CSV table of C-alpha atoms in Angstrom, one decimal:
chain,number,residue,atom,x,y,z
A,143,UNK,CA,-117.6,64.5,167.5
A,144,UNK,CA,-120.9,65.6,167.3
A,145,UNK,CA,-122.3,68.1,164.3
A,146,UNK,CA,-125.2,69.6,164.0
A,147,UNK,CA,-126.9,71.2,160.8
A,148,UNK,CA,-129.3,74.1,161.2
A,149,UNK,CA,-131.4,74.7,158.1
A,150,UNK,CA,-133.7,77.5,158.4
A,151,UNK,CA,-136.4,78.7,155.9
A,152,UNK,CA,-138.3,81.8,156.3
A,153,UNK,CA,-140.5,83.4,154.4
A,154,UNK,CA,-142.6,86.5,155.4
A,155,UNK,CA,-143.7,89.7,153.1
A,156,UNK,CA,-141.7,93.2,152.6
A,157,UNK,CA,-140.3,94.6,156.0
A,158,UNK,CA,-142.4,95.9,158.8
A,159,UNK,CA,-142.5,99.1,157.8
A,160,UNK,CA,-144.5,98.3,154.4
A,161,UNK,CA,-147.1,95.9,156.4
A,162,UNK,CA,-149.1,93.4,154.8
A,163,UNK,CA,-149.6,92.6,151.0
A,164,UNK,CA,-152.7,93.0,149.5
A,165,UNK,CA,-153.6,90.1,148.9
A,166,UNK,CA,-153.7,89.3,152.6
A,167,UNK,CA,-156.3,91.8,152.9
A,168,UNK,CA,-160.1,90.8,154.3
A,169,UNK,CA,-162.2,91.1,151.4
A,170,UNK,CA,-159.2,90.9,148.5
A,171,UNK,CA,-160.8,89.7,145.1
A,172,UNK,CA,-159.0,87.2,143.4
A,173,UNK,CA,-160.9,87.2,140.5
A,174,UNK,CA,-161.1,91.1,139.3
A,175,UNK,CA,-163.6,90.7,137.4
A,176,UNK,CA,-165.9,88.4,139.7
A,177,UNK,CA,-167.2,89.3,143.2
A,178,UNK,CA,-165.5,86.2,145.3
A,179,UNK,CA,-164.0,87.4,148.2
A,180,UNK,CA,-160.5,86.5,150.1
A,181,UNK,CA,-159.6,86.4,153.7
A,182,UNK,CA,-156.2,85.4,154.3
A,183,UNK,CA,-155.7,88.0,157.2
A,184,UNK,CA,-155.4,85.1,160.0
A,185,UNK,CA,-152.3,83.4,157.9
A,186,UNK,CA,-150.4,87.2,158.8
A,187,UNK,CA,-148.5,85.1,162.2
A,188,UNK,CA,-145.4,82.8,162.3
A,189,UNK,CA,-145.7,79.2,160.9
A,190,UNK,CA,-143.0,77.1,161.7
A,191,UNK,CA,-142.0,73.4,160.7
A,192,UNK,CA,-139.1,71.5,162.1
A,193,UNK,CA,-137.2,67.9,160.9
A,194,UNK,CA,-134.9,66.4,162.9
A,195,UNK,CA,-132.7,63.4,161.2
A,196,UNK,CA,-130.4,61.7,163.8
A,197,UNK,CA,-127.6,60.1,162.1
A,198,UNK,CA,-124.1,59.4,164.3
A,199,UNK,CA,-122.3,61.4,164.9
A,200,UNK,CA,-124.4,64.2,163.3
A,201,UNK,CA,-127.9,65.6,163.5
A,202,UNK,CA,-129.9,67.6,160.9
A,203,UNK,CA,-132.6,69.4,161.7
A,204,UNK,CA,-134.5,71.2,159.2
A,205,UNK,CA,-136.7,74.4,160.6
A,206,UNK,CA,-139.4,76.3,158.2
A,207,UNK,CA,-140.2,79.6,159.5
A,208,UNK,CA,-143.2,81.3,157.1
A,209,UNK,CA,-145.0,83.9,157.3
A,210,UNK,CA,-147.0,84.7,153.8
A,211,UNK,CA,-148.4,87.8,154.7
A,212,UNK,CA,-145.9,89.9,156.8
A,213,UNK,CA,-142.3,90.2,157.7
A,214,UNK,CA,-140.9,88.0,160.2
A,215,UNK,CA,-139.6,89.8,162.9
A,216,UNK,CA,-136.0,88.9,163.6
A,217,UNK,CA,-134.6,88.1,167.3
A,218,UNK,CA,-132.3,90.3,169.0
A,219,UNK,CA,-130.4,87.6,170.0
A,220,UNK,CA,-129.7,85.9,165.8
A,221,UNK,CA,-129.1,88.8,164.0
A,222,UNK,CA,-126.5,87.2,162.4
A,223,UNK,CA,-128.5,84.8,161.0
A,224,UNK,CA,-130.7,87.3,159.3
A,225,UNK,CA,-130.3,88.6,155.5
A,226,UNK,CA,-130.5,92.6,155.0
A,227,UNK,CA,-133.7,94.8,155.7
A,228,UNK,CA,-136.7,93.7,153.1
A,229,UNK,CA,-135.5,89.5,153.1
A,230,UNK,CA,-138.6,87.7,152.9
A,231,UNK,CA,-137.4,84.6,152.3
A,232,UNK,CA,-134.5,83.5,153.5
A,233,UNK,CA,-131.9,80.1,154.0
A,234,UNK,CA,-130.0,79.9,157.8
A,235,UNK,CA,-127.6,76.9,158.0
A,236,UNK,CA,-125.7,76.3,161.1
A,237,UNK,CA,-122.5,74.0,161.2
A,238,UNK,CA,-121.6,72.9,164.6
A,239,UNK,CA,-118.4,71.0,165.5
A,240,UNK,CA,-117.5,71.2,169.0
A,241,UNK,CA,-118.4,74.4,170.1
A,242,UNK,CA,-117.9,76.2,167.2
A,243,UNK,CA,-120.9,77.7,165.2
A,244,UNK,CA,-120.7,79.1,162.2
A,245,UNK,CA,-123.9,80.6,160.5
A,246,UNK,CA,-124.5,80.9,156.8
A,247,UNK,CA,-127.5,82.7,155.6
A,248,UNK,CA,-128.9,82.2,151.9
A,249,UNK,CA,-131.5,84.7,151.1
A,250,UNK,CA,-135.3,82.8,149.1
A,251,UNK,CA,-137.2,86.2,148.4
A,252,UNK,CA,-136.9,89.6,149.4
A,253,UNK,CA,-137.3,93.0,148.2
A,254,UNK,CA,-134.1,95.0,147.5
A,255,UNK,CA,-132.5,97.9,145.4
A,256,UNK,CA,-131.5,94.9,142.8
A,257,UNK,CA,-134.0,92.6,143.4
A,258,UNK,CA,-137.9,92.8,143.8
A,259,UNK,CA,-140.4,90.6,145.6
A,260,UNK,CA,-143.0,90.9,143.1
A,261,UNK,CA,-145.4,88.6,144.2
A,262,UNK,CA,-147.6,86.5,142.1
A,263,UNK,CA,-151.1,85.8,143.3
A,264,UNK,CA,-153.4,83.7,140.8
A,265,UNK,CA,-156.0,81.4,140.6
A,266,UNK,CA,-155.3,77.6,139.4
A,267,UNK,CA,-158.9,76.4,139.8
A,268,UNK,CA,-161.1,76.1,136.8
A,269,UNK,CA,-164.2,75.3,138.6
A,270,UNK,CA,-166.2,78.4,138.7
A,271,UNK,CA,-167.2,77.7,142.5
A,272,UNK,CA,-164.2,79.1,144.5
A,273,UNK,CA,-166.2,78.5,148.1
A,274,UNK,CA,-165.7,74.7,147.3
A,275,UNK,CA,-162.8,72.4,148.7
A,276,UNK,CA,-160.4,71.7,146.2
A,277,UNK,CA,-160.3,75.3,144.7
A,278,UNK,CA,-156.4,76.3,144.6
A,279,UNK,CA,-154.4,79.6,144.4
A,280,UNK,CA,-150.8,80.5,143.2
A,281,UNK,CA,-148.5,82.5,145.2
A,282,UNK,CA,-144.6,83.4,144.2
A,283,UNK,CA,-142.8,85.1,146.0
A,284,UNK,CA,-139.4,86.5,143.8
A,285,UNK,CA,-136.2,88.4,144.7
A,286,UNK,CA,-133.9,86.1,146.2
A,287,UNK,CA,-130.0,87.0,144.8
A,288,UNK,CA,-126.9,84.7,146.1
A,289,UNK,CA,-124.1,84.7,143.8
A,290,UNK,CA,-125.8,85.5,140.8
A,291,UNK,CA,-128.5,82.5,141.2
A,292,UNK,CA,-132.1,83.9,141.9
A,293,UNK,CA,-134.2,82.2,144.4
A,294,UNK,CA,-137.7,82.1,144.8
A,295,UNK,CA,-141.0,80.7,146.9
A,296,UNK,CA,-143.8,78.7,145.1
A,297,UNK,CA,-147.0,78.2,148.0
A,298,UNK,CA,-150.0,76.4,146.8
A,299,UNK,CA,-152.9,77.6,148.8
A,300,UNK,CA,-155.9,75.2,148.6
A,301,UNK,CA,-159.5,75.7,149.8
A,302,UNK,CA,-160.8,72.8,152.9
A,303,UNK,CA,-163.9,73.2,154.3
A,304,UNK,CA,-163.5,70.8,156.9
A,305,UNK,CA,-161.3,72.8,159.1
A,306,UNK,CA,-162.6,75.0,161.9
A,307,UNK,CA,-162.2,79.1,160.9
A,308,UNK,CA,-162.3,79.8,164.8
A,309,UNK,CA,-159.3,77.7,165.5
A,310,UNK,CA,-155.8,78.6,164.4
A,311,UNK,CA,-154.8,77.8,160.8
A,312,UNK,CA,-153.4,74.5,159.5
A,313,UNK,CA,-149.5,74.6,159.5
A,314,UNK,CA,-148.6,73.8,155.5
A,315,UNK,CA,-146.4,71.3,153.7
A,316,UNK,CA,-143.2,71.8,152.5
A,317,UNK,CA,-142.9,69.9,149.5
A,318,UNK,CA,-139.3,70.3,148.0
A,319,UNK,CA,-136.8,72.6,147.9
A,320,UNK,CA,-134.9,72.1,144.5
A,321,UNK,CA,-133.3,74.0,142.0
A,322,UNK,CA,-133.1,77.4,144.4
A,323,UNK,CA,-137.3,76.4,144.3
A,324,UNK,CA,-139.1,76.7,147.5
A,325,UNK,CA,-142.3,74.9,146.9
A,326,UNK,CA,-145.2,74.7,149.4
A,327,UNK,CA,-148.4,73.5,149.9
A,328,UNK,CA,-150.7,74.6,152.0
A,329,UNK,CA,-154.5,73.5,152.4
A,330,UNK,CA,-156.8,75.9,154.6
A,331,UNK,CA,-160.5,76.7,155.3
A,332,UNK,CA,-159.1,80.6,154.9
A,333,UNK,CA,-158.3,79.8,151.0
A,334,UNK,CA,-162.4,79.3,150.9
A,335,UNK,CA,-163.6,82.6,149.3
A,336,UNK,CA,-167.3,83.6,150.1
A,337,UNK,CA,-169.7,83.7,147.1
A,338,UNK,CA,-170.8,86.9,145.2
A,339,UNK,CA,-173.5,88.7,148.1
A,340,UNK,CA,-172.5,86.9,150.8
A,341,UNK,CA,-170.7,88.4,153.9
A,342,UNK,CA,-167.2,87.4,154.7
A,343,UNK,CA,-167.0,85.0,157.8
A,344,UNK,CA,-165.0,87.2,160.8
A,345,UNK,CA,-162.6,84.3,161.2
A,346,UNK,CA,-163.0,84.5,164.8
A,347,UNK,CA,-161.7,88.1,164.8
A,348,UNK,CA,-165.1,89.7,165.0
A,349,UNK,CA,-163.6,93.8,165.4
A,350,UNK,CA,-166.8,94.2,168.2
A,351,UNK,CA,-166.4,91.1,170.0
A,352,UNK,CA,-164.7,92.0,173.5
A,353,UNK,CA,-162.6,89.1,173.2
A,354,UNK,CA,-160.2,91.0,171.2
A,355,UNK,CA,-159.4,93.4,173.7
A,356,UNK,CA,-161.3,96.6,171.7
A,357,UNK,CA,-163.5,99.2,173.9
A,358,UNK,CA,-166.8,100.5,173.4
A,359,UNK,CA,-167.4,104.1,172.5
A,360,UNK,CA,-169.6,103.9,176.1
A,361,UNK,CA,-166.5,103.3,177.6
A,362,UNK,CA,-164.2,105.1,176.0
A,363,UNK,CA,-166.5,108.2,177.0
A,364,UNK,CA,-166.7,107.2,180.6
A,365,UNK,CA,-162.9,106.4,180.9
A,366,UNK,CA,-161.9,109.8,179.3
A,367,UNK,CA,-164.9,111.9,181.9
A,368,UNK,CA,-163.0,110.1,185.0
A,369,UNK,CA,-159.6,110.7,183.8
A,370,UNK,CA,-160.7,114.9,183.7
A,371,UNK,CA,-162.1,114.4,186.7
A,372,UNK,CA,-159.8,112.5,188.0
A,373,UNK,CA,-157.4,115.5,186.5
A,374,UNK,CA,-159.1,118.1,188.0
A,375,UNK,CA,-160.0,117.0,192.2
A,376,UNK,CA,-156.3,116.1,192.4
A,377,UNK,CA,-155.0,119.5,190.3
A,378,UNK,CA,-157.4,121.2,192.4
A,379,UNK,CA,-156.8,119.9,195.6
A,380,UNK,CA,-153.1,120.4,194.8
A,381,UNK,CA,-153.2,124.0,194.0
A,382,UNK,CA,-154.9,125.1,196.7
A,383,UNK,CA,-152.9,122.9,199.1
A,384,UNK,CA,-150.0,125.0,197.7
A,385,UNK,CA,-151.8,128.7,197.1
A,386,UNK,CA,-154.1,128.6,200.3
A,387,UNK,CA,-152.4,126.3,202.6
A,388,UNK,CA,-155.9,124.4,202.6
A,389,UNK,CA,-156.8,121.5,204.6
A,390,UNK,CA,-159.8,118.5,204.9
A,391,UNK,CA,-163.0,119.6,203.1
A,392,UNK,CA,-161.1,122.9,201.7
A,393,UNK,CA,-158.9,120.6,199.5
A,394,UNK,CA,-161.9,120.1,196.8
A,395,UNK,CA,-161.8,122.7,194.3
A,396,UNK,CA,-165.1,125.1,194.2
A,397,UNK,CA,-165.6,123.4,197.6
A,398,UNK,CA,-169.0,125.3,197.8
A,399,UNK,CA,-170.5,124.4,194.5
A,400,UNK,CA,-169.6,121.1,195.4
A,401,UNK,CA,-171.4,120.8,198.2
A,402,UNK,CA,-174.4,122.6,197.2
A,403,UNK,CA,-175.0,120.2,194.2
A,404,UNK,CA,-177.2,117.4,196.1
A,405,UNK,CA,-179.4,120.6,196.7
A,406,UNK,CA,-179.5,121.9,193.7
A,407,UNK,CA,-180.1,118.4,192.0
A,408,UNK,CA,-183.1,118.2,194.3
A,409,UNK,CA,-184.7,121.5,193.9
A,410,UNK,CA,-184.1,121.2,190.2
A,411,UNK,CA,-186.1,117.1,190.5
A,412,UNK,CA,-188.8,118.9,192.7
A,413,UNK,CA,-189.7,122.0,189.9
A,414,UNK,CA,-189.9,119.2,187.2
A,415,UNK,CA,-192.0,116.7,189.4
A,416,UNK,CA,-194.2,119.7,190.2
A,417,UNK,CA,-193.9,121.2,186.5
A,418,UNK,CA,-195.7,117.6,185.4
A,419,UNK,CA,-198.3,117.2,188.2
A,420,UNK,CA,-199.6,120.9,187.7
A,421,UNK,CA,-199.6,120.0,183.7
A,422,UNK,CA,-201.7,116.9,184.5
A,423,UNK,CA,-204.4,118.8,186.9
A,424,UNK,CA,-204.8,121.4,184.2
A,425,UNK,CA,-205.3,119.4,181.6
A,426,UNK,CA,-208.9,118.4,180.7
A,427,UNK,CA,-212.0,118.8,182.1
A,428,UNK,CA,-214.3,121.5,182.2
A,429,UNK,CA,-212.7,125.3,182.9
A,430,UNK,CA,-215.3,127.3,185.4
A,431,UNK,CA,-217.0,130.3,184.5
């Protein structure tokens, strides 16, 4: 008979309501006192790691779900398998024997009425450089409660400058999970800080790149002028359909200014033409006496 073990770790920040921590912030100082600047914002997605271990006539397989930043957000389809509002961390395993399945969910971190996340952000490097590989940071994440045993997160972030900051972020390690300990480690070109005066890289999120979907002001202006025009020819042509019973050319609203305006933009061209040219042939020269 054939079982199959589920074990799913997820770890994300708060709920969606509260948003991201601070320390996932573009240009978060993790050194108070020194100007070295953080951008962890393109860690804020889903990370997830799977191990499969085939043994007859069972199979294990072990899924991470992580997401430092953020809360993960849970699938209609599971809810079962997810802790209360504010888990942030959280233990999924899945017994199958046949066809039954029977979930149990063991929260890692979270942030309840009895229990707070408080998460621990520090630096571990002594080197004074923190733009260098090699330079590592402490996150813990706190608040997981089961049967009065706490559980908690432990992710090692560590700076590598060989990695690419246009392409998507490195997936980390999962070390061990002991002792109700969730320890990760995690090495990333994002866990590079920028020296003192320099500018923050954009990560390949540059806010005024039109890759990321953003419009101009130019065309925000010009999409809001046709949408009132847009609003008023049809209103127009509706309300006098309606009032006046109009038809063809009598549709457009102020039908006669309408048509006059190639005239008047003419005339109006013509008097500033003739304005210049009469400027010109006055200027100068000798006046006649």
């Amino acid at each position: 008979m054939r079982k199959c073990i589920w074990f799913v770790i997820a770890v994300c920040a708060f709920s969606n309501v509260l948003g991201a921590q601070p320390y996932c912030e573009r240009g978060f100082k993790p050194k108070p006192d020194v100007d070295y600047e953080l951008d962890l914002s393109k860690l804020n997605r889903l990370f997830e790691i799977k191990d499969v271990k085939k043994t007859q006539p069972a199979e294990e397989t072990t899924e991470f779900q992580i997401n430092p930043c953020d809360a993960l957000t849970p699938p209609t389809d599971k809810q079962e398998e997810y802790c209360e509002p504010g888990t942030v961390g959280r233990v999924v395993y899945t017994f199958k024997d046949g066809k039954a399945v029977v979930p149990v969910v063991q929260p890692i971190a979270g942030e309840y009425q009895n229990s707070k996340l408080e998460p621990e952000f520090k630096v571990l490097s002594t080197e004074e450089d923190l733009s260098k590989t090699g330079s590592r940071y402490s996150l813990v994440l706190n608040g997981g409660r089961q049967n009065d045993q706490k559980y908690s997160a432990q992710i090692t972030l560590e700076c590598d400058e060989s990695q690419d900051r246009n392409k998507e972020p490195a997936e980390p390690t999962i070390v061990t999970y002991q002792n109700n300990v969730l320890t990760i480690q995690w090495k990333t070109v994002f866990a590079c800080a920028a020296k003192p005066g320099e500018k923050l890289p954009d990560n390949g999120n540059d806010q005024s790149s039109p890759a990321d979907g953003g419009m101009s002001g130019v065309g925000i202006f010009f999409t809001t002028v046709g949408v009132l025009a847009a609003v008023y020819f049809i209103g127009g042509a509706i309300y006098n359909f309606k009032v006046y019973n109009a038809r063809g050319l009598d549709l457009i609203p102020h039908r006669d200014f309408w048509l006059d305006l190639p005239y008047l933009i003419r005339d109006l061209i013509a008097h500033i033409v003739d304005s210049i040219m009469s400027h010109r042939r006055g200027s100068g020269g000798y006046v006649s006496v």
